[in-house]
Amino acid sequence: MLKRIRMETESAEISETKNSEGRRHKLQMDINMCRQKLQEQQQRNKKTESDLRKEKWRQETGLETWLTKYDNEMRQKQDEYDEIETAYTEEKRLLIELEERFEKLKEEYDKIMAERKAEEERLAMEKALRERRWQAAGHIQRFWQGYKVRKKNCNSSSSTCVEAVFDKRDIHAFSFI
């Protein structure tokens, strides 16, 4: 009995050992397979991480390039703007200066033109007065000549001479003065 128990025990032990060995072998294979999967996953992750790092570096480098380019363009545009603003300010200053000069010249021109107009009006009035004087002198001379002729005729003729010497037409001739 003891022998039988021992045999059963040994047989159970052997059976258990075989089962245990089989399970252990199966578990070891599972472990190896999991380790292999883990290594493969780690390699994929490392490759993905490396690719992502490269992409990140490429994007950061590209971004820095774009930022540098943008900064340079903005600096250039600012310089252009400053030049244009300086030119505009100078031209505006010159325009204001020219407008002030023009205003002074316009005032002088208006003053000169007003003086010329006044002088022309004065000369026109003097000319008109001179014309009237010449006409008046002509009328006076004609009147005087007519008077002398009538007086001469009167000395040789009758008593109605006094009225004939001062004719109404002659007196009317002086009404324009």
GROMACS .gro file of N, CA and C in nm:
model
  531
    1MET      N    1   0.078  -0.113   0.000
    1MET     CA    2   0.000   0.000   0.000
    1MET      C    3   0.085   0.123   0.000
    2LEU      N    4   0.173   0.119   0.074
    2LEU     CA    5   0.263   0.232   0.076
    2LEU      C    6   0.331   0.242  -0.061
    3LYS      N    7   0.360   0.132  -0.110
    3LYS     CA    8   0.424   0.131  -0.236
    3LYS      C    9   0.327   0.180  -0.342
    4ARG      N   10   0.209   0.139  -0.328
    4ARG     CA   11   0.108   0.179  -0.424
    4ARG      C   12   0.083   0.327  -0.410
    5ILE      N   13   0.075   0.376  -0.290
    5ILE     CA   14   0.050   0.518  -0.267
    5ILE      C   15   0.171   0.594  -0.321
    6ARG      N   16   0.286   0.534  -0.293
    6ARG     CA   17   0.405   0.600  -0.339
    6ARG      C   18   0.403   0.601  -0.491
    7MET      N   19   0.364   0.496  -0.552
    7MET     CA   20   0.360   0.485  -0.696
    7MET      C   21   0.256   0.580  -0.752
    8GLU      N   22   0.147   0.583  -0.686
    8GLU     CA   23   0.043   0.675  -0.731
    8GLU      C   24   0.090   0.817  -0.715
    9THR      N   25   0.158   0.836  -0.605
    9THR     CA   26   0.209   0.970  -0.579
    9THR      C   27   0.315   1.002  -0.682
   10GLU      N   28   0.403   0.907  -0.707
   10GLU     CA   29   0.508   0.933  -0.805
   10GLU      C   30   0.446   0.950  -0.942
   11SER      N   31   0.350   0.863  -0.968
   11SER     CA   32   0.285   0.873  -1.097
   11SER      C   33   0.211   1.006  -1.107
   12ALA      N   34   0.146   1.047  -1.000
   12ALA     CA   35   0.076   1.177  -0.999
   12ALA      C   36   0.179   1.289  -1.010
   13GLU      N   37   0.291   1.265  -0.944
   13GLU     CA   38   0.395   1.367  -0.947
   13GLU      C   39   0.452   1.378  -1.088
   14ILE      N   40   0.475   1.264  -1.150
   14ILE     CA   41   0.529   1.264  -1.285
   14ILE      C   42   0.428   1.328  -1.379
   15SER      N   43   0.304   1.288  -1.360
   15SER     CA   44   0.199   1.344  -1.443
   15SER      C   45   0.189   1.495  -1.421
   16GLU      N   46   0.194   1.532  -1.298
   16GLU     CA   47   0.189   1.675  -1.265
   16GLU      C   48   0.311   1.745  -1.321
   17THR      N   49   0.426   1.683  -1.313
   17THR     CA   50   0.549   1.742  -1.363
   17THR      C   51   0.538   1.760  -1.514
   18LYS      N   52   0.484   1.655  -1.582
   18LYS     CA   53   0.468   1.666  -1.727
   18LYS      C   54   0.369   1.778  -1.760
   19ASN      N   55   0.260   1.775  -1.687
   19ASN     CA   56   0.160   1.881  -1.709
   19ASN      C   57   0.220   2.019  -1.680
   20SER      N   58   0.293   2.018  -1.571
   20SER     CA   59   0.356   2.144  -1.530
   20SER      C   60   0.458   2.186  -1.634
   21GLU      N   61   0.534   2.088  -1.683
   21GLU     CA   62   0.634   2.119  -1.785
   21GLU      C   63   0.564   2.169  -1.911
   22GLY      N   64   0.455   2.106  -1.947
   22GLY     CA   65   0.380   2.147  -2.067
   22GLY      C   66   0.326   2.289  -2.051
   23ARG      N   67   0.267   2.313  -1.931
   23ARG     CA   68   0.214   2.448  -1.906
   23ARG      C   69   0.327   2.550  -1.902
   24ARG      N   70   0.439   2.505  -1.834
   24ARG     CA   71   0.553   2.595  -1.825
   24ARG      C   72   0.607   2.623  -1.965
   25HIS      N   73   0.616   2.519  -2.046
   25HIS     CA   74   0.665   2.537  -2.182
   25HIS      C   75   0.571   2.629  -2.260
   26LYS      N   76   0.441   2.604  -2.243
   26LYS     CA   77   0.341   2.686  -2.312
   26LYS      C   78   0.351   2.830  -2.263
   27LEU      N   79   0.362   2.847  -2.130
   27LEU     CA   80   0.374   2.982  -2.075
   27LEU      C   81   0.504   3.048  -2.121
   28GLN      N   82   0.612   2.967  -2.127
   28GLN     CA   83   0.739   3.023  -2.174
   28GLN      C   84   0.725   3.069  -2.319
   29MET      N   85   0.654   2.990  -2.400
   29MET     CA   86   0.632   3.028  -2.539
   29MET      C   87   0.546   3.155  -2.546
   30ASP      N   88   0.445   3.161  -2.457
   30ASP     CA   89   0.362   3.283  -2.452
   30ASP      C   90   0.448   3.402  -2.412
   31ILE      N   91   0.536   3.380  -2.313
   31ILE     CA   92   0.624   3.488  -2.268
   31ILE      C   93   0.716   3.530  -2.381
   32ASN      N   94   0.774   3.432  -2.449
   32ASN     CA   95   0.864   3.463  -2.561
   32ASN      C   96   0.790   3.538  -2.672
   33MET      N   97   0.669   3.489  -2.699
   33MET     CA   98   0.589   3.554  -2.802
   33MET      C   99   0.553   3.697  -2.759
   34CYS      N  100   0.516   3.714  -2.633
   34CYS     CA  101   0.483   3.849  -2.582
   34CYS      C  102   0.606   3.938  -2.585
   35ARG      N  103   0.722   3.878  -2.548
   35ARG     CA  104   0.846   3.958  -2.554
   35ARG      C  105   0.876   4.000  -2.697
   36GLN      N  106   0.856   3.906  -2.790
   36GLN     CA  107   0.881   3.939  -2.930
   36GLN      C  108   0.784   4.048  -2.976
   37LYS      N  109   0.656   4.032  -2.940
   37LYS     CA  110   0.557   4.135  -2.975
   37LYS      C  111   0.595   4.269  -2.913
   38LEU      N  112   0.639   4.262  -2.785
   38LEU     CA  113   0.680   4.384  -2.716
   38LEU      C  114   0.798   4.450  -2.788
   39GLN      N  115   0.897   4.366  -2.825
   39GLN     CA  116   1.012   4.421  -2.896
   39GLN      C  117   0.971   4.481  -3.030
   40GLU      N  118   0.885   4.409  -3.101
   40GLU     CA  119   0.836   4.461  -3.229
   40GLU      C  120   0.761   4.592  -3.209
   41GLN      N  121   0.675   4.593  -3.106
   41GLN     CA  122   0.598   4.715  -3.077
   41GLN      C  123   0.692   4.829  -3.038
   42GLN      N  124   0.795   4.796  -2.956
   42GLN     CA  125   0.891   4.898  -2.915
   42GLN      C  126   0.968   4.951  -3.037
   43GLN      N  127   1.003   4.859  -3.129
   43GLN     CA  128   1.073   4.904  -3.250
   43GLN      C  129   0.982   4.993  -3.334
   44ARG      N  130   0.855   4.951  -3.347
   44ARG     CA  131   0.760   5.035  -3.422
   44ARG      C  132   0.744   5.170  -3.354
   45ASN      N  133   0.733   5.165  -3.220
   45ASN     CA  134   0.717   5.290  -3.145
   45ASN      C  135   0.841   5.380  -3.160
   46LYS      N  136   0.961   5.314  -3.154
   46LYS     CA  137   1.084   5.391  -3.172
   46LYS      C  138   1.088   5.453  -3.311
   47LYS      N  139   1.049   5.374  -3.412
   47LYS     CA  140   1.047   5.426  -3.549
   47LYS      C  141   0.946   5.539  -3.561
   48THR      N  142   0.826   5.517  -3.505
   48THR     CA  143   0.723   5.621  -3.508
   48THR      C  144   0.771   5.745  -3.434
   49GLU      N  145   0.832   5.723  -3.315
   49GLU     CA  146   0.884   5.836  -3.238
   49GLU      C  147   0.992   5.909  -3.317
   50SER      N  148   1.080   5.830  -3.380
   50SER     CA  149   1.187   5.891  -3.461
   50SER      C  150   1.127   5.970  -3.576
   51ASP      N  151   1.028   5.910  -3.644
   51ASP     CA  152   0.961   5.979  -3.755
   51ASP      C  153   0.893   6.106  -3.705
   52LEU      N  154   0.825   6.095  -3.591
   52LEU     CA  155   0.756   6.211  -3.535
   52LEU      C  156   0.855   6.320  -3.493
   53ARG      N  157   0.968   6.277  -3.435
   53ARG     CA  158   1.071   6.375  -3.397
   53ARG      C  159   1.127   6.445  -3.522
   54LYS      N  160   1.151   6.363  -3.627
   54LYS     CA  161   1.199   6.422  -3.752
   54LYS      C  162   1.096   6.521  -3.808
   55GLU      N  163   0.969   6.481  -3.806
   55GLU     CA  164   0.862   6.569  -3.855
   55GLU      C  165   0.853   6.696  -3.771
   56LYS      N  166   0.864   6.677  -3.639
   56LYS     CA  167   0.860   6.793  -3.549
   56LYS      C  168   0.977   6.885  -3.579
   57TRP      N  169   1.097   6.828  -3.594
   57TRP     CA  170   1.215   6.908  -3.624
   57TRP      C  171   1.199   6.979  -3.758
   58ARG      N  172   1.147   6.905  -3.858
   58ARG     CA  173   1.124   6.964  -3.991
   58ARG      C  174   1.025   7.080  -3.982
   59GLN      N  175   0.917   7.060  -3.907
   59GLN     CA  176   0.817   7.166  -3.893
   59GLN      C  177   0.873   7.284  -3.815
   60GLU      N  178   0.948   7.256  -3.708
   60GLU     CA  179   1.007   7.366  -3.631
   60GLU      C  180   1.107   7.443  -3.716
   61THR      N  181   1.189   7.370  -3.792
   61THR     CA  182   1.285   7.435  -3.881
   61THR      C  183   1.212   7.517  -3.987
   62GLY      N  184   1.107   7.456  -4.044
   62GLY     CA  185   1.026   7.529  -4.143
   62GLY      C  186   0.962   7.652  -4.082
   63LEU      N  187   0.912   7.637  -3.960
   63LEU     CA  188   0.849   7.750  -3.891
   63LEU      C  189   0.951   7.860  -3.865
   64GLU      N  190   1.071   7.819  -3.818
   64GLU     CA  191   1.176   7.919  -3.795
   64GLU      C  192   1.213   7.989  -3.926
   65THR      N  193   1.219   7.910  -4.034
   65THR     CA  194   1.250   7.969  -4.165
   65THR      C  195   1.143   8.070  -4.204
   66TRP      N  196   1.016   8.031  -4.188
   66TRP     CA  197   0.906   8.121  -4.222
   66TRP      C  198   0.906   8.245  -4.132
   67LEU      N  199   0.933   8.224  -4.004
   67LEU     CA  200   0.937   8.339  -3.912
   67LEU      C  201   1.050   8.434  -3.950
   68THR      N  202   1.167   8.377  -3.983
   68THR     CA  203   1.280   8.460  -4.024
   68THR      C  204   1.246   8.534  -4.153
   69LYS      N  205   1.187   8.461  -4.247
   69LYS     CA  206   1.147   8.523  -4.374
   69LYS      C  207   1.044   8.634  -4.349
   70TYR      N  208   0.945   8.603  -4.266
   70TYR     CA  209   0.842   8.702  -4.233
   70TYR      C  210   0.904   8.825  -4.166
   71ASP      N  211   0.992   8.801  -4.069
   71ASP     CA  212   1.058   8.913  -4.000
   71ASP      C  213   1.138   8.998  -4.098
   72ASN      N  214   1.211   8.932  -4.188
   72ASN     CA  215   1.289   9.006  -4.287
   72ASN      C  216   1.199   9.087  -4.380
   73GLU      N  217   1.090   9.024  -4.426
   73GLU     CA  218   0.997   9.096  -4.514
   73GLU      C  219   0.932   9.213  -4.440
   74MET      N  220   0.894   9.190  -4.315
   74MET     CA  221   0.832   9.298  -4.238
   74MET      C  222   0.932   9.411  -4.213
   75ARG      N  223   1.056   9.376  -4.187
   75ARG     CA  224   1.160   9.478  -4.168
   75ARG      C  225   1.179   9.557  -4.297
   76GLN      N  226   1.180   9.484  -4.410
   76GLN     CA  227   1.196   9.549  -4.540
   76GLN      C  228   1.075   9.639  -4.568
   77LYS      N  229   0.955   9.589  -4.542
   77LYS     CA  230   0.833   9.669  -4.563
   77LYS      C  231   0.833   9.791  -4.472
   78GLN      N  232   0.878   9.774  -4.349
   78GLN     CA  233   0.884   9.887  -4.256
   78GLN      C  234   0.983   9.991  -4.306
   79ASP      N  235   1.098   9.944  -4.358
   79ASP     CA  236   1.196  10.038  -4.415
   79ASP      C  237   1.137  10.112  -4.533
   80GLU      N  238   1.067  10.039  -4.622
   80GLU     CA  239   1.001  10.103  -4.736
   80GLU      C  240   0.899  10.204  -4.687
   81TYR      N  241   0.819  10.163  -4.590
   81TYR     CA  242   0.717  10.252  -4.536
   81TYR      C  243   0.781  10.378  -4.478
   82ASP      N  244   0.890  10.359  -4.403
   82ASP     CA  245   0.958  10.474  -4.343
   82ASP      C  246   1.011  10.568  -4.451
   83GLU      N  247   1.068  10.510  -4.559
   83GLU     CA  248   1.118  10.592  -4.669
   83GLU      C  249   1.004  10.669  -4.735
   84ILE      N  250   0.894  10.598  -4.761
   84ILE     CA  251   0.779  10.663  -4.825
   84ILE      C  252   0.722  10.770  -4.734
   85GLU      N  253   0.713  10.740  -4.605
   85GLU     CA  254   0.659  10.839  -4.511
   85GLU      C  255   0.750  10.961  -4.504
   86THR      N  256   0.881  10.939  -4.505
   86THR     CA  257   0.976  11.050  -4.503
   86THR      C  258   0.959  11.134  -4.629
   87ALA      N  259   0.951  11.067  -4.745
   87ALA     CA  260   0.931  11.140  -4.871
   87ALA      C  261   0.799  11.215  -4.869
   88TYR      N  262   0.694  11.148  -4.819
   88TYR     CA  263   0.563  11.213  -4.812
   88TYR      C  264   0.567  11.336  -4.721
   89THR      N  265   0.632  11.321  -4.607
   89THR     CA  266   0.642  11.434  -4.513
   89THR      C  267   0.716  11.550  -4.578
   90GLU      N  268   0.826  11.519  -4.647
   90GLU     CA  269   0.904  11.623  -4.715
   90GLU      C  270   0.821  11.689  -4.825
   91GLU      N  271   0.752  11.608  -4.906
   91GLU     CA  272   0.669  11.663  -5.012
   91GLU      C  273   0.554  11.746  -4.954
   92LYS      N  274   0.497  11.700  -4.845
   92LYS     CA  275   0.388  11.776  -4.782
   92LYS      C  276   0.440  11.909  -4.730
   93ARG      N  277   0.560  11.907  -4.670
   93ARG     CA  278   0.621  12.030  -4.621
   93ARG      C  279   0.646  12.126  -4.738
   94LEU      N  280   0.699  12.072  -4.850
   94LEU     CA  281   0.723  12.155  -4.968
   94LEU      C  282   0.592  12.208  -5.024
   95LEU      N  283   0.488  12.123  -5.025
   95LEU     CA  284   0.358  12.167  -5.075
   95LEU      C  285   0.304  12.282  -4.990
   96ILE      N  286   0.313  12.269  -4.860
   96ILE     CA  287   0.265  12.376  -4.771
   96ILE      C  288   0.345  12.503  -4.795
   97GLU      N  289   0.477  12.487  -4.809
   97GLU     CA  290   0.563  12.602  -4.835
   97GLU      C  291   0.526  12.668  -4.968
   98LEU      N  292   0.504  12.585  -5.071
   98LEU     CA  293   0.465  12.639  -5.202
   98LEU      C  294   0.327  12.705  -5.196
   99GLU      N  295   0.236  12.644  -5.121
   99GLU     CA  296   0.103  12.704  -5.107
   99GLU      C  297   0.112  12.840  -5.038
  100GLU      N  298   0.198  12.849  -4.936
  100GLU     CA  299   0.217  12.977  -4.868
  100GLU      C  300   0.276  13.080  -4.964
  101ARG      N  301   0.378  13.038  -5.042
  101ARG     CA  302   0.437  13.129  -5.141
  101ARG      C  303   0.332  13.170  -5.243
  102PHE      N  304   0.255  13.070  -5.291
  102PHE     CA  305   0.153  13.098  -5.389
  102PHE      C  306   0.050  13.196  -5.333
  103GLU      N  307   0.013  13.176  -5.207
  103GLU     CA  308  -0.084  13.267  -5.144
  103GLU      C  309  -0.029  13.409  -5.140
  104LYS      N  310   0.100  13.422  -5.102
  104LYS     CA  311   0.161  13.556  -5.100
  104LYS      C  312   0.165  13.614  -5.240
  105LEU      N  313   0.206  13.531  -5.338
  105LEU     CA  314   0.211  13.579  -5.477
  105LEU      C  315   0.072  13.616  -5.527
  106LYS      N  316  -0.027  13.537  -5.487
  106LYS     CA  317  -0.165  13.567  -5.529
  106LYS      C  318  -0.210  13.700  -5.469
  107GLU      N  319  -0.177  13.720  -5.342
  107GLU     CA  320  -0.212  13.848  -5.279
  107GLU      C  321  -0.142  13.963  -5.351
  108GLU      N  322  -0.012  13.945  -5.381
  108GLU     CA  323   0.061  14.049  -5.454
  108GLU      C  324   0.001  14.070  -5.592
  109TYR      N  325  -0.032  13.958  -5.660
  109TYR     CA  326  -0.091  13.966  -5.793
  109TYR      C  327  -0.224  14.040  -5.787
  110ASP      N  328  -0.308  14.002  -5.690
  110ASP     CA  329  -0.438  14.069  -5.676
  110ASP      C  330  -0.419  14.217  -5.648
  111LYS      N  331  -0.321  14.249  -5.564
  111LYS     CA  332  -0.293  14.389  -5.532
  111LYS      C  333  -0.247  14.464  -5.657
  112ILE      N  334  -0.153  14.401  -5.731
  112ILE     CA  335  -0.103  14.464  -5.855
  112ILE      C  336  -0.216  14.481  -5.955
  113MET      N  337  -0.301  14.378  -5.969
  113MET     CA  338  -0.412  14.386  -6.064
  113MET      C  339  -0.512  14.493  -6.021
  114ALA      N  340  -0.535  14.506  -5.890
  114ALA     CA  341  -0.625  14.610  -5.841
  114ALA      C  342  -0.565  14.748  -5.870
  115GLU      N  343  -0.432  14.760  -5.848
  115GLU     CA  344  -0.365  14.887  -5.878
  115GLU      C  345  -0.373  14.917  -6.027
  116ARG      N  346  -0.349  14.816  -6.111
  116ARG     CA  347  -0.357  14.835  -6.256
  116ARG      C  348  -0.498  14.877  -6.297
  117LYS      N  349  -0.597  14.808  -6.238
  117LYS     CA  350  -0.735  14.841  -6.273
  117LYS      C  351  -0.767  14.985  -6.232
  118ALA      N  352  -0.722  15.021  -6.110
  118ALA     CA  353  -0.746  15.158  -6.064
  118ALA      C  354  -0.674  15.256  -6.155
  119GLU      N  355  -0.549  15.222  -6.195
  119GLU     CA  356  -0.473  15.310  -6.285
  119GLU      C  357  -0.541  15.319  -6.421
  120GLU      N  358  -0.589  15.205  -6.472
  120GLU     CA  359  -0.659  15.206  -6.601
  120GLU      C  360  -0.786  15.289  -6.592
  121GLU      N  361  -0.859  15.274  -6.482
  121GLU     CA  362  -0.981  15.354  -6.464
  121GLU      C  363  -0.946  15.503  -6.456
  122ARG      N  364  -0.839  15.533  -6.381
  122ARG     CA  365  -0.796  15.673  -6.370
  122ARG      C  366  -0.756  15.727  -6.507
  123LEU      N  367  -0.677  15.647  -6.583
  123LEU     CA  368  -0.636  15.691  -6.717
  123LEU      C  369  -0.756  15.704  -6.809
  124ALA      N  370  -0.852  15.612  -6.797
  124ALA     CA  371  -0.973  15.620  -6.880
  124ALA      C  372  -1.052  15.746  -6.845
  125MET      N  373  -1.059  15.777  -6.714
  125MET     CA  374  -1.131  15.899  -6.674
  125MET      C  375  -1.057  16.023  -6.724
  126GLU      N  376  -0.923  16.021  -6.712
  126GLU     CA  377  -0.845  16.135  -6.762
  126GLU      C  378  -0.862  16.150  -6.912
  127LYS      N  379  -0.861  16.035  -6.984
  127LYS     CA  380  -0.879  16.039  -7.129
  127LYS      C  381  -1.017  16.093  -7.163
  128ALA      N  382  -1.119  16.045  -7.091
  128ALA     CA  383  -1.255  16.092  -7.116
  128ALA      C  384  -1.265  16.242  -7.087
  129LEU      N  385  -1.201  16.285  -6.976
  129LEU     CA  386  -1.202  16.427  -6.942
  129LEU      C  387  -1.128  16.509  -7.048
  130ARG      N  388  -1.014  16.455  -7.093
  130ARG     CA  389  -0.938  16.524  -7.197
  130ARG      C  390  -1.021  16.534  -7.325
  131GLU      N  391  -1.091  16.426  -7.360
  131GLU     CA  392  -1.178  16.426  -7.478
  131GLU      C  393  -1.288  16.532  -7.462
  132ARG      N  394  -1.347  16.535  -7.345
  132ARG     CA  395  -1.453  16.635  -7.321
  132ARG      C  396  -1.396  16.776  -7.328
  133ARG      N  397  -1.276  16.791  -7.275
  133ARG     CA  398  -1.213  16.925  -7.282
  133ARG      C  399  -1.184  16.963  -7.427
  134TRP      N  400  -1.134  16.865  -7.505
  134TRP     CA  401  -1.107  16.895  -7.646
  134TRP      C  402  -1.238  16.929  -7.718
  135GLN      N  403  -1.342  16.852  -7.688
  135GLN     CA  404  -1.472  16.883  -7.749
  135GLN      C  405  -1.520  17.021  -7.705
  136ALA      N  406  -1.505  17.048  -7.575
  136ALA     CA  407  -1.549  17.178  -7.523
  136ALA      C  408  -1.467  17.290  -7.587
  137ALA      N  409  -1.335  17.266  -7.599
  137ALA     CA  410  -1.250  17.368  -7.662
  137ALA      C  411  -1.294  17.391  -7.806
  138GLY      N  412  -1.327  17.280  -7.875
  138GLY     CA  413  -1.374  17.292  -8.013
  138GLY      C  414  -1.503  17.371  -8.020
  139HIS      N  415  -1.594  17.343  -7.928
  139HIS     CA  416  -1.722  17.416  -7.926
  139HIS      C  417  -1.698  17.564  -7.895
  140ILE      N  418  -1.609  17.587  -7.798
  140ILE     CA  419  -1.580  17.727  -7.763
  140ILE      C  420  -1.519  17.800  -7.882
  141GLN      N  421  -1.426  17.732  -7.951
  141GLN     CA  422  -1.363  17.795  -8.067
  141GLN      C  423  -1.466  17.820  -8.177
  142ARG      N  424  -1.554  17.724  -8.201
  142ARG     CA  425  -1.658  17.745  -8.303
  142ARG      C  426  -1.752  17.859  -8.261
  143PHE      N  427  -1.786  17.857  -8.133
  143PHE     CA  428  -1.872  17.964  -8.082
  143PHE      C  429  -1.804  18.101  -8.100
  144TRP      N  430  -1.676  18.104  -8.064
  144TRP     CA  431  -1.602  18.231  -8.074
  144TRP      C  432  -1.591  18.275  -8.218
  145GLN      N  433  -1.561  18.181  -8.308
  145GLN     CA  434  -1.551  18.217  -8.449
  145GLN      C  435  -1.686  18.265  -8.502
  146GLY      N  436  -1.791  18.192  -8.460
  146GLY     CA  437  -1.925  18.234  -8.502
  146GLY      C  438  -1.958  18.372  -8.448
  147TYR      N  439  -1.918  18.398  -8.325
  147TYR     CA  440  -1.943  18.527  -8.262
  147TYR      C  441  -1.869  18.637  -8.338
  148LYS      N  442  -1.743  18.608  -8.369
  148LYS     CA  443  -1.664  18.709  -8.442
  148LYS      C  444  -1.724  18.737  -8.578
  149VAL      N  445  -1.768  18.631  -8.648
  149VAL     CA  446  -1.827  18.649  -8.780
  149VAL      C  447  -1.956  18.729  -8.767
  150ARG      N  448  -2.037  18.699  -8.672
  150ARG     CA  449  -2.163  18.771  -8.656
  150ARG      C  450  -2.138  18.915  -8.615
  151LYS      N  451  -2.039  18.934  -8.530
  151LYS     CA  452  -2.008  19.070  -8.486
  151LYS      C  453  -1.957  19.152  -8.604
  152LYS      N  454  -1.876  19.090  -8.685
  152LYS     CA  455  -1.823  19.158  -8.802
  152LYS      C  456  -1.937  19.192  -8.896
  153ASN      N  457  -2.027  19.097  -8.914
  153ASN     CA  458  -2.141  19.120  -9.000
  153ASN      C  459  -2.234  19.224  -8.937
  154CYS      N  460  -2.236  19.228  -8.811
  154CYS     CA  461  -2.323  19.318  -8.739
  154CYS      C  462  -2.273  19.463  -8.751
  155ASN      N  463  -2.145  19.481  -8.751
  155ASN     CA  464  -2.089  19.615  -8.763
  155ASN      C  465  -2.127  19.675  -8.898
  156SER      N  466  -2.140  19.595  -8.993
  156SER     CA  467  -2.172  19.647  -9.123
  156SER      C  468  -2.322  19.647  -9.149
  157SER      N  469  -2.404  19.590  -9.065
  157SER     CA  470  -2.547  19.587  -9.094
  157SER      C  471  -2.630  19.659  -8.989
  158SER      N  472  -2.752  19.615  -8.969
  158SER     CA  473  -2.855  19.689  -8.896
  158SER      C  474  -2.852  19.673  -8.746
  159SER      N  475  -2.962  19.715  -8.680
  159SER     CA  476  -2.971  19.721  -8.535
  159SER      C  477  -3.006  19.587  -8.472
  160THR      N  478  -3.045  19.491  -8.542
  160THR     CA  479  -3.078  19.358  -8.487
  160THR      C  480  -2.953  19.275  -8.462
  161CYS      N  481  -2.848  19.336  -8.474
  161CYS     CA  482  -2.719  19.268  -8.458
  161CYS      C  483  -2.697  19.216  -8.317
  162VAL      N  484  -2.742  19.289  -8.217
  162VAL     CA  485  -2.713  19.250  -8.079
  162VAL      C  486  -2.774  19.113  -8.051
  163GLU      N  487  -2.894  19.088  -8.098
  163GLU     CA  488  -2.957  18.958  -8.076
  163GLU      C  489  -2.888  18.849  -8.158
  164ALA      N  490  -2.843  18.883  -8.273
  164ALA     CA  491  -2.780  18.786  -8.361
  164ALA      C  492  -2.643  18.745  -8.310
  165VAL      N  493  -2.580  18.833  -8.233
  165VAL     CA  494  -2.447  18.801  -8.183
  165VAL      C  495  -2.454  18.681  -8.087
  166PHE      N  496  -2.555  18.677  -8.000
  166PHE     CA  497  -2.571  18.565  -7.905
  166PHE      C  498  -2.688  18.479  -7.951
  167ASP      N  499  -2.660  18.385  -8.033
  167ASP     CA  500  -2.760  18.294  -8.084
  167ASP      C  501  -2.786  18.185  -7.980
  168LYS      N  502  -2.911  18.141  -7.971
  168LYS     CA  503  -2.948  18.038  -7.873
  168LYS      C  504  -2.875  17.907  -7.901
  169ARG      N  505  -2.848  17.876  -8.022
  169ARG     CA  506  -2.776  17.752  -8.056
  169ARG      C  507  -2.636  17.754  -7.996
  170ASP      N  508  -2.575  17.869  -7.995
  170ASP     CA  509  -2.440  17.879  -7.940
  170ASP      C  510  -2.442  17.858  -7.789
  171ILE      N  511  -2.540  17.912  -7.722
  171ILE     CA  512  -2.549  17.894  -7.577
  171ILE      C  513  -2.580  17.748  -7.546
  172HIS      N  514  -2.665  17.687  -7.628
  172HIS     CA  515  -2.697  17.546  -7.610
  172HIS      C  516  -2.573  17.458  -7.625
  173ALA      N  517  -2.479  17.500  -7.701
  173ALA     CA  518  -2.355  17.424  -7.724
  173ALA      C  519  -2.275  17.408  -7.596
  174PHE      N  520  -2.291  17.498  -7.500
  174PHE     CA  521  -2.216  17.490  -7.374
  174PHE      C  522  -2.287  17.404  -7.269
  175SER      N  523  -2.400  17.348  -7.300
  175SER     CA  524  -2.475  17.272  -7.200
  175SER      C  525  -2.407  17.137  -7.166
  176PHE      N  526  -2.320  17.087  -7.246
  176PHE     CA  527  -2.252  16.960  -7.219
  176PHE      C  528  -2.145  16.976  -7.112
  177ILE      N  529  -2.100  17.095  -7.084
  177ILE     CA  530  -1.992  17.117  -6.988
  177ILE      C  531  -2.039  17.103  -6.847
   0.00000   0.00000   0.00000
